[in-house]
Amino acid sequence: MAIEKVRNWQLGRDMDYPYEEARPKKQYAAVFNINKCIACQTCTMACKSTWTYSKGQEHMWWNNVETKPYGGYPQFWDHKLLEKLGPNKWSSGTGHYGSVYSGKTIFEAAPLTEVGTGYLPEDKEWQSPNIFEDTPTSTNPEKGPDNSVDLETTGGGGRGGAHTTWFFYLQRICNHCTHPACLAACPRKAIYKRQDSDGIVLIDQKRCRGYRKCVELCPYKKPMYNLATRISEKCIGCYPRVEQGIEARCMSACVGKIRLQGLKESLPEDAEQNPENPLNYLIHVRKIAVPLYPQYGTEPNVYYIPPRWIHKKFLYQMFGPGIDEALKVYENMDEELLGVLSLFRTTRKIIERFSINNNMAVGYDAKDHEIIRTPIDEPVIVRPPKYHNTS
Amino acid sequence: MPIGKLKELVKKQKLVIAFIIFIIFWPVVFIGSAVFPFPLQTDIVSKQVDQSLPIMDPDSSLWAQALPNEIPLGAQTVTKPILATPSIHTVTVSSLHNDSWIVFRLEWEDSIKDVSTVGTEFYQDAAALQFPVLDETPFLGMGEEEQPVNIWQWRSDWQEDINEAYKEVEDTYPNMWVDFYPFSISEPPYIIPLLETIDNVAVPGWAAENPLSQPIKVTPISDLIAEGFGTLTFKPDQKVIGRGVWENGVWKVVYARPLDTGDPSDTQFTVGEENSIAIAVWDGDNREVDGRKGVSAWLTMKVEGSSFLPFSINIDDAFSSLALVGTAAVLLSKPTRYIR
């Protein structure tokens, strides 16, 4: 298999990949605001009750919310790969986040016999999706758990800082990567990325032969083996909904209003030409949301507003060098940004364009019809005391 | 040059002429495989018998009439993923035919019987035969574009489904508990509660008509076609039957099919003619699947016809012998002084 050079803007450089660069016209993408998640798992159940309730899918959670740093589904999925890849090395450069990744991606670290580096989890590792729920850790283990705030390791500066005892929730779905490892791994070419429409990555259920190479090589472990059909399945990005301009189930079910999903431009320079698209705006223009483990090299397309109370070293390892800018922007919000964040979960329709004026955030669909109008600062009305006894 | 002088020269230069004969014939042996339209060596002979073939019985006494041949297997190293050390190193192949059907038997040692694929880390044992569909023998690795290969793959998990019953999650995890499967109850074919209709809508691979996900198996052998890596596809009509048995650390698998199916996308076998054949074996507990397998080179096989000769002629050996005999004849003829 030939090795091609493809551009990975998240790494700020080209990288090895088994296929030529093939970016979709539009890319399915989402922004998850970790700061607001309460791990109610409504997203998880919305997905489960839509797609994975059948025989052979008992262990499947295409959407899951895990408690970091110890939680993981499958267990220790990220720790295991981080150990294989070694330290996360970035050097200063002209990349999107002002840095260039100088380490190896999963494709570049591949053994001679494989397309990439990865591992195949055992069944037992999928069996406790919410293991270590709410289990905190301490960045100061000698001192033990406490409630102090370490101002020197502050996340973004300004308000508060990193907690010395901490955990946070990480919401995970398939990243519908630009350079998918599952697709690269499949010896049958049974996995495809929808290039002409939304960039959603799918496993052809008719061609899959259950080799599980996708399960092994996906760094996010989102392809899963169906024990009844004996072939692999993965998050389908709720493509039947997306085709109708409706957000995925896990997005539209989000109680905490932490999620926004839509279609964005694949490359930053194209995204900057269309800044009225809320995803282009958040990810590329304001850089408030950063990819999960960009160093793996698949150019994942779910972006996270990083949690403010976590030690920067940990965030750096998990989200790469974009965290500084993301936290800075998040903690110094302006009306426009607040307006876009106010659109999260106000409609289940995909917002293709937004506008902000007169304290109102307005969302438009693909036909540029207004689909939502919401106040940015909701008026506060205090009921005068003389009405307290009335209902 | 006058003929008389030539004769004299021949007499004087016997050693030189012997050498010329030798170097003329030896390249013929080597180049022969590329030049001649027929293979030079027959590795597997399908012996003819005049009775019903043991199409489902790898232990039939009829197999004593076959000519078993032990074939070495090596790693597939052309396309990734590669397993440099497959665990099965040899497979013994036998074949019989009776003018209408042909059977093959593969035998190999495998101390662990892997028959379940109901678990993320569980892989099945398997073995396959590969034949060119057209006259030319294409690239060994699953054929080439417009030069397809016909592959018959036997799988141990399918065999187990047929021997016992379709293996479900409960077979791997007997203590599992699920409250409710809204669209699939009972055993396959599933019934949708309330509607009381049978449907596979909630079993994606099955609904997509992937034979791997079809719970009701008819044969443990898939009849497949391929035109290169990654193109393996089920044929619309499955014509190969057979059976595999594991006993005392040995798998024995029988494959059976009519010699001629009349389908141009199948490999056809003609009595008295030769075909190419390649063999692959997978060991489940070594996580052998896809291109990670033990694989043979292209071999030649002959569907032996009725013959007055008790043996078949090996063309390769015939040429070698001719070269040596010719050389020896020249040297052993009337002694001559070579050095003056």
CSV table of N, CA, C and O in Angstrom, one decimal, chain A residues 121-198:
chain,number,residue,atom,x,y,z
A,121,PRO,N,-9.2,-4.0,21.8
A,121,PRO,CA,-9.7,-4.2,23.2
A,121,PRO,C,-10.4,-5.6,23.3
A,121,PRO,O,-11.0,-6.1,22.3
A,122,GLU,N,-10.4,-6.1,24.5
A,122,GLU,CA,-11.1,-7.4,24.7
A,122,GLU,C,-12.5,-7.0,25.1
A,122,GLU,O,-12.8,-5.9,25.6
A,123,ASP,N,-13.4,-8.0,25.1
A,123,ASP,CA,-14.8,-7.8,25.4
A,123,ASP,C,-14.9,-7.2,26.8
A,123,ASP,O,-15.8,-6.3,27.0
A,124,LYS,N,-14.2,-7.6,27.8
A,124,LYS,CA,-14.4,-7.1,29.1
A,124,LYS,C,-14.1,-5.6,29.2
A,124,LYS,O,-14.6,-5.0,30.1
A,125,GLU,N,-13.3,-5.1,28.3
A,125,GLU,CA,-13.0,-3.7,28.4
A,125,GLU,C,-14.1,-2.8,27.9
A,125,GLU,O,-14.1,-1.6,28.1
A,126,TRP,N,-15.1,-3.4,27.3
A,126,TRP,CA,-16.3,-2.6,26.8
A,126,TRP,C,-17.4,-2.8,27.8
A,126,TRP,O,-18.5,-2.2,27.6
A,127,GLN,N,-17.2,-3.6,28.9
A,127,GLN,CA,-18.4,-4.0,29.7
A,127,GLN,C,-18.8,-3.0,30.8
A,127,GLN,O,-19.8,-3.1,31.3
A,128,SER,N,-17.9,-2.0,31.1
A,128,SER,CA,-18.3,-1.0,32.1
A,128,SER,C,-18.1,0.4,31.6
A,128,SER,O,-17.1,1.0,31.8
A,129,PRO,N,-19.1,0.8,30.8
A,129,PRO,CA,-18.9,2.1,30.1
A,129,PRO,C,-18.7,3.3,31.0
A,129,PRO,O,-18.1,4.3,30.6
A,130,ASN,N,-19.2,3.2,32.2
A,130,ASN,CA,-19.1,4.4,33.1
A,130,ASN,C,-18.2,4.1,34.3
A,130,ASN,O,-18.4,4.6,35.4
A,131,ILE,N,-17.2,3.2,34.1
A,131,ILE,CA,-16.3,2.9,35.1
A,131,ILE,C,-15.6,4.2,35.6
A,131,ILE,O,-15.3,5.1,34.8
A,132,PHE,N,-15.3,4.2,36.9
A,132,PHE,CA,-14.6,5.4,37.6
A,132,PHE,C,-15.5,6.7,37.4
A,132,PHE,O,-14.9,7.8,37.4
A,133,GLU,N,-16.8,6.5,37.4
A,133,GLU,CA,-17.7,7.7,37.3
A,133,GLU,C,-17.4,8.6,38.5
A,133,GLU,O,-17.4,8.1,39.7
A,134,ASP,N,-17.2,9.8,38.3
A,134,ASP,CA,-17.0,10.9,39.3
A,134,ASP,C,-15.8,10.6,40.2
A,134,ASP,O,-15.8,11.1,41.3
A,135,THR,N,-14.9,9.8,39.7
A,135,THR,CA,-13.7,9.6,40.6
A,135,THR,C,-12.6,10.6,40.3
A,135,THR,O,-12.2,10.8,39.1
A,136,PRO,N,-12.3,11.4,41.3
A,136,PRO,CA,-11.3,12.5,41.0
A,136,PRO,C,-9.9,12.1,41.2
A,136,PRO,O,-9.6,10.9,41.7
A,137,THR,N,-9.0,12.9,40.8
A,137,THR,CA,-7.6,12.7,41.0
A,137,THR,C,-7.0,14.0,41.6
A,137,THR,O,-7.7,15.0,41.7
A,138,SER,N,-5.8,13.9,42.0
A,138,SER,CA,-5.2,15.1,42.5
A,138,SER,C,-3.9,15.4,41.8
A,138,SER,O,-3.1,14.5,41.5
A,139,THR,N,-3.6,16.6,41.5
A,139,THR,CA,-2.4,17.0,40.9
A,139,THR,C,-1.3,17.1,41.9
A,139,THR,O,-0.1,17.4,41.6
A,140,ASN,N,-1.7,17.0,43.2
A,140,ASN,CA,-0.8,17.1,44.3
A,140,ASN,C,-1.0,15.9,45.2
A,140,ASN,O,-1.6,16.1,46.3
A,141,PRO,N,-0.6,14.7,44.8
A,141,PRO,CA,-1.0,13.5,45.5
A,141,PRO,C,-0.5,13.5,46.9
A,141,PRO,O,-1.1,12.9,47.8
A,142,GLU,N,0.6,14.1,47.2
A,142,GLU,CA,1.2,14.1,48.6
A,142,GLU,C,0.2,14.8,49.5
A,142,GLU,O,0.1,14.4,50.7
A,143,LYS,N,-0.4,15.8,49.0
A,143,LYS,CA,-1.3,16.6,49.9
A,143,LYS,C,-2.6,15.9,50.0
A,143,LYS,O,-3.3,16.1,51.0
A,144,GLY,N,-3.0,15.1,49.1
A,144,GLY,CA,-4.3,14.4,49.1
A,144,GLY,C,-5.4,15.3,48.6
A,144,GLY,O,-5.1,16.5,48.3
A,145,PRO,N,-6.6,14.8,48.5
A,145,PRO,CA,-7.7,15.6,48.0
A,145,PRO,C,-8.0,16.8,48.8
A,145,PRO,O,-8.0,16.8,50.0
A,146,ASP,N,-8.2,17.9,48.1
A,146,ASP,CA,-8.6,19.1,48.8
A,146,ASP,C,-9.4,20.0,47.9
A,146,ASP,O,-9.6,19.6,46.7
A,147,ASN,N,-9.8,21.1,48.3
A,147,ASN,CA,-10.7,22.0,47.5
A,147,ASN,C,-9.9,23.2,47.0
A,147,ASN,O,-10.5,24.2,46.6
A,148,SER,N,-8.6,23.2,47.1
A,148,SER,CA,-7.9,24.4,46.8
A,148,SER,C,-7.8,24.6,45.3
A,148,SER,O,-8.0,23.7,44.5
A,149,VAL,N,-7.4,25.8,45.0
A,149,VAL,CA,-7.3,26.1,43.6
A,149,VAL,C,-5.8,26.6,43.4
A,149,VAL,O,-5.3,27.4,44.1
A,150,ASP,N,-5.2,26.0,42.4
A,150,ASP,CA,-3.8,26.3,42.1
A,150,ASP,C,-3.7,27.4,41.1
A,150,ASP,O,-3.9,27.2,39.9
A,151,LEU,N,-3.5,28.6,41.6
A,151,LEU,CA,-3.6,29.8,40.7
A,151,LEU,C,-2.4,29.8,39.7
A,151,LEU,O,-2.5,30.4,38.7
A,152,GLU,N,-1.3,29.1,40.1
A,152,GLU,CA,-0.2,29.1,39.2
A,152,GLU,C,-0.4,28.3,37.9
A,152,GLU,O,0.2,28.5,36.9
A,153,THR,N,-1.3,27.3,38.1
A,153,THR,CA,-1.6,26.5,36.9
A,153,THR,C,-2.9,26.8,36.3
A,153,THR,O,-3.6,25.9,35.8
A,154,THR,N,-3.3,28.0,36.5
A,154,THR,CA,-4.6,28.4,36.0
A,154,THR,C,-4.9,28.0,34.6
A,154,THR,O,-4.0,28.0,33.7
A,155,GLY,N,-6.1,27.6,34.3
A,155,GLY,CA,-6.4,27.2,33.0
A,155,GLY,C,-6.3,28.3,32.0
A,155,GLY,O,-5.4,28.3,31.1
A,156,GLY,N,-7.1,29.3,32.0
A,156,GLY,CA,-7.0,30.4,31.0
A,156,GLY,C,-6.7,31.7,31.7
A,156,GLY,O,-6.6,32.7,30.9
A,157,GLY,N,-6.6,31.8,32.9
A,157,GLY,CA,-6.3,33.1,33.6
A,157,GLY,C,-7.6,33.8,33.8
A,157,GLY,O,-8.6,33.5,33.3
A,158,GLY,N,-7.5,34.8,34.7
A,158,GLY,CA,-8.8,35.5,35.0
A,158,GLY,C,-9.6,34.9,36.1
A,158,GLY,O,-9.4,35.2,37.2
A,159,ARG,N,-10.5,34.0,35.7
A,159,ARG,CA,-11.4,33.6,36.7
A,159,ARG,C,-11.0,32.2,37.3
A,159,ARG,O,-11.1,31.2,36.6
A,160,GLY,N,-10.6,32.2,38.5
A,160,GLY,CA,-10.3,31.0,39.1
A,160,GLY,C,-9.0,30.4,38.6
A,160,GLY,O,-8.0,31.1,38.3
A,161,GLY,N,-8.9,29.1,38.6
A,161,GLY,CA,-7.7,28.4,38.1
A,161,GLY,C,-7.9,26.9,38.1
A,161,GLY,O,-9.0,26.4,38.3
A,162,ALA,N,-6.8,26.2,38.0
A,162,ALA,CA,-6.9,24.7,37.9
A,162,ALA,C,-7.1,24.2,39.3
A,162,ALA,O,-6.4,24.6,40.3
A,163,HIS,N,-8.0,23.3,39.5
A,163,HIS,CA,-8.2,22.7,40.8
A,163,HIS,C,-7.2,21.6,41.0
A,163,HIS,O,-6.8,20.9,40.1
A,164,THR,N,-6.7,21.5,42.3
A,164,THR,CA,-5.7,20.5,42.5
A,164,THR,C,-6.4,19.1,42.6
A,164,THR,O,-5.7,18.1,42.4
A,165,THR,N,-7.6,19.0,43.0
A,165,THR,CA,-8.4,17.8,43.0
A,165,THR,C,-9.5,17.9,41.9
A,165,THR,O,-10.3,18.9,42.0
A,166,TRP,N,-9.5,17.0,41.0
A,166,TRP,CA,-10.3,17.3,39.8
A,166,TRP,C,-10.8,16.1,39.1
A,166,TRP,O,-10.2,15.0,39.2
A,167,PHE,N,-11.9,16.2,38.4
A,167,PHE,CA,-12.2,15.3,37.3
A,167,PHE,C,-13.1,16.1,36.4
A,167,PHE,O,-13.5,17.2,36.7
A,168,PHE,N,-13.4,15.6,35.2
A,168,PHE,CA,-14.3,16.2,34.3
A,168,PHE,C,-14.9,15.1,33.4
A,168,PHE,O,-14.4,14.0,33.3
A,169,TYR,N,-16.0,15.5,32.8
A,169,TYR,CA,-16.7,14.6,31.9
A,169,TYR,C,-16.3,14.8,30.4
A,169,TYR,O,-16.2,15.9,30.0
A,170,LEU,N,-16.0,13.7,29.8
A,170,LEU,CA,-15.6,13.8,28.4
A,170,LEU,C,-16.7,13.1,27.6
A,170,LEU,O,-17.0,11.9,27.8
A,171,GLN,N,-17.3,13.8,26.6
A,171,GLN,CA,-18.4,13.3,25.8
A,171,GLN,C,-17.8,12.8,24.5
A,171,GLN,O,-17.1,13.5,23.9
A,172,ARG,N,-18.1,11.5,24.2
A,172,ARG,CA,-17.5,11.0,23.0
A,172,ARG,C,-18.4,10.3,22.0
A,172,ARG,O,-19.3,9.5,22.4
A,173,ILE,N,-18.2,10.7,20.7
A,173,ILE,CA,-18.9,10.0,19.6
A,173,ILE,C,-17.8,9.7,18.6
A,173,ILE,O,-16.6,10.1,18.8
A,174,CYS,N,-18.1,9.1,17.5
A,174,CYS,CA,-17.2,9.0,16.4
A,174,CYS,C,-16.8,10.4,15.9
A,174,CYS,O,-17.7,11.3,15.8
A,175,ASN,N,-15.6,10.6,15.6
A,175,ASN,CA,-15.1,11.9,15.2
A,175,ASN,C,-15.2,12.1,13.7
A,175,ASN,O,-14.9,13.2,13.2
A,176,HIS,N,-15.7,11.2,13.0
A,176,HIS,CA,-15.9,11.3,11.5
A,176,HIS,C,-14.7,12.0,10.9
A,176,HIS,O,-14.8,13.0,10.2
A,177,CYS,N,-13.5,11.4,11.2
A,177,CYS,CA,-12.2,12.0,11.0
A,177,CYS,C,-12.0,12.3,9.5
A,177,CYS,O,-12.6,11.7,8.6
A,178,THR,N,-11.2,13.4,9.2
A,178,THR,CA,-10.9,13.7,7.8
A,178,THR,C,-10.0,12.6,7.2
A,178,THR,O,-10.1,12.3,6.0
A,179,HIS,N,-9.1,12.1,8.1
A,179,HIS,CA,-8.2,11.0,7.6
A,179,HIS,C,-8.5,9.8,8.5
A,179,HIS,O,-7.7,9.5,9.4
A,180,PRO,N,-9.6,9.1,8.3
A,180,PRO,CA,-10.0,8.1,9.3
A,180,PRO,C,-9.1,6.9,9.4
A,180,PRO,O,-8.7,6.3,8.3
A,181,ALA,N,-8.8,6.5,10.6
A,181,ALA,CA,-7.9,5.3,10.8
A,181,ALA,C,-8.7,4.1,10.5
A,181,ALA,O,-8.1,3.1,9.9
A,182,CYS,N,-10.0,4.1,10.8
A,182,CYS,CA,-10.8,2.9,10.5
A,182,CYS,C,-10.8,2.6,9.0
A,182,CYS,O,-10.6,1.4,8.5
A,183,LEU,N,-11.0,3.6,8.2
A,183,LEU,CA,-11.0,3.5,6.8
A,183,LEU,C,-9.7,3.0,6.2
A,183,LEU,O,-9.6,2.1,5.4
A,184,ALA,N,-8.6,3.6,6.8
A,184,ALA,CA,-7.2,3.2,6.3
A,184,ALA,C,-6.9,1.8,6.7
A,184,ALA,O,-6.2,1.1,6.0
A,185,ALA,N,-7.5,1.3,7.8
A,185,ALA,CA,-7.2,0.0,8.3
A,185,ALA,C,-7.9,-1.1,7.6
A,185,ALA,O,-7.4,-2.3,7.5
A,186,CYS,N,-9.0,-0.8,7.0
A,186,CYS,CA,-9.9,-1.9,6.5
A,186,CYS,C,-9.3,-2.6,5.3
A,186,CYS,O,-9.1,-1.9,4.2
A,187,PRO,N,-8.9,-3.9,5.4
A,187,PRO,CA,-8.3,-4.5,4.2
A,187,PRO,C,-9.3,-4.7,3.1
A,187,PRO,O,-8.9,-5.0,1.9
A,188,ARG,N,-10.6,-4.6,3.4
A,188,ARG,CA,-11.6,-4.8,2.4
A,188,ARG,C,-12.1,-3.5,1.7
A,188,ARG,O,-13.0,-3.6,0.9
A,189,LYS,N,-11.6,-2.4,2.2
A,189,LYS,CA,-12.2,-1.1,1.7
A,189,LYS,C,-13.7,-1.1,1.9
A,189,LYS,O,-14.4,-0.6,1.0
A,190,ALA,N,-14.1,-1.6,3.0
A,190,ALA,CA,-15.5,-1.6,3.3
A,190,ALA,C,-16.0,-0.4,4.1
A,190,ALA,O,-17.1,-0.2,4.4
A,191,ILE,N,-15.0,0.5,4.4
A,191,ILE,CA,-15.4,1.7,5.1
A,191,ILE,C,-15.2,2.9,4.2
A,191,ILE,O,-14.2,3.0,3.4
A,192,TYR,N,-16.1,3.8,4.2
A,192,TYR,CA,-16.1,5.0,3.3
A,192,TYR,C,-16.5,6.2,4.0
A,192,TYR,O,-17.2,6.2,5.0
A,193,LYS,N,-15.9,7.3,3.4
A,193,LYS,CA,-16.2,8.7,3.9
A,193,LYS,C,-17.1,9.4,2.9
A,193,LYS,O,-16.6,9.4,1.7
A,194,ARG,N,-18.2,9.9,3.2
A,194,ARG,CA,-19.1,10.5,2.2
A,194,ARG,C,-18.5,11.8,1.7
A,194,ARG,O,-18.8,12.9,2.3
A,195,GLN,N,-17.8,11.7,0.7
A,195,GLN,CA,-17.0,12.9,0.2
A,195,GLN,C,-17.9,14.0,-0.5
A,195,GLN,O,-17.6,15.1,-0.4
A,196,ASP,N,-19.0,13.5,-1.1
A,196,ASP,CA,-19.8,14.5,-1.8
A,196,ASP,C,-20.8,15.2,-0.9
A,196,ASP,O,-21.5,16.2,-1.4
A,197,SER,N,-21.0,14.8,0.3
A,197,SER,CA,-22.0,15.4,1.1
A,197,SER,C,-21.5,15.9,2.4
A,197,SER,O,-21.0,17.1,2.6
A,198,ASP,N,-21.4,15.1,3.4
A,198,ASP,CA,-21.2,15.5,4.8
A,198,ASP,C,-19.9,14.9,5.5
A,198,ASP,O,-19.7,15.2,6.6
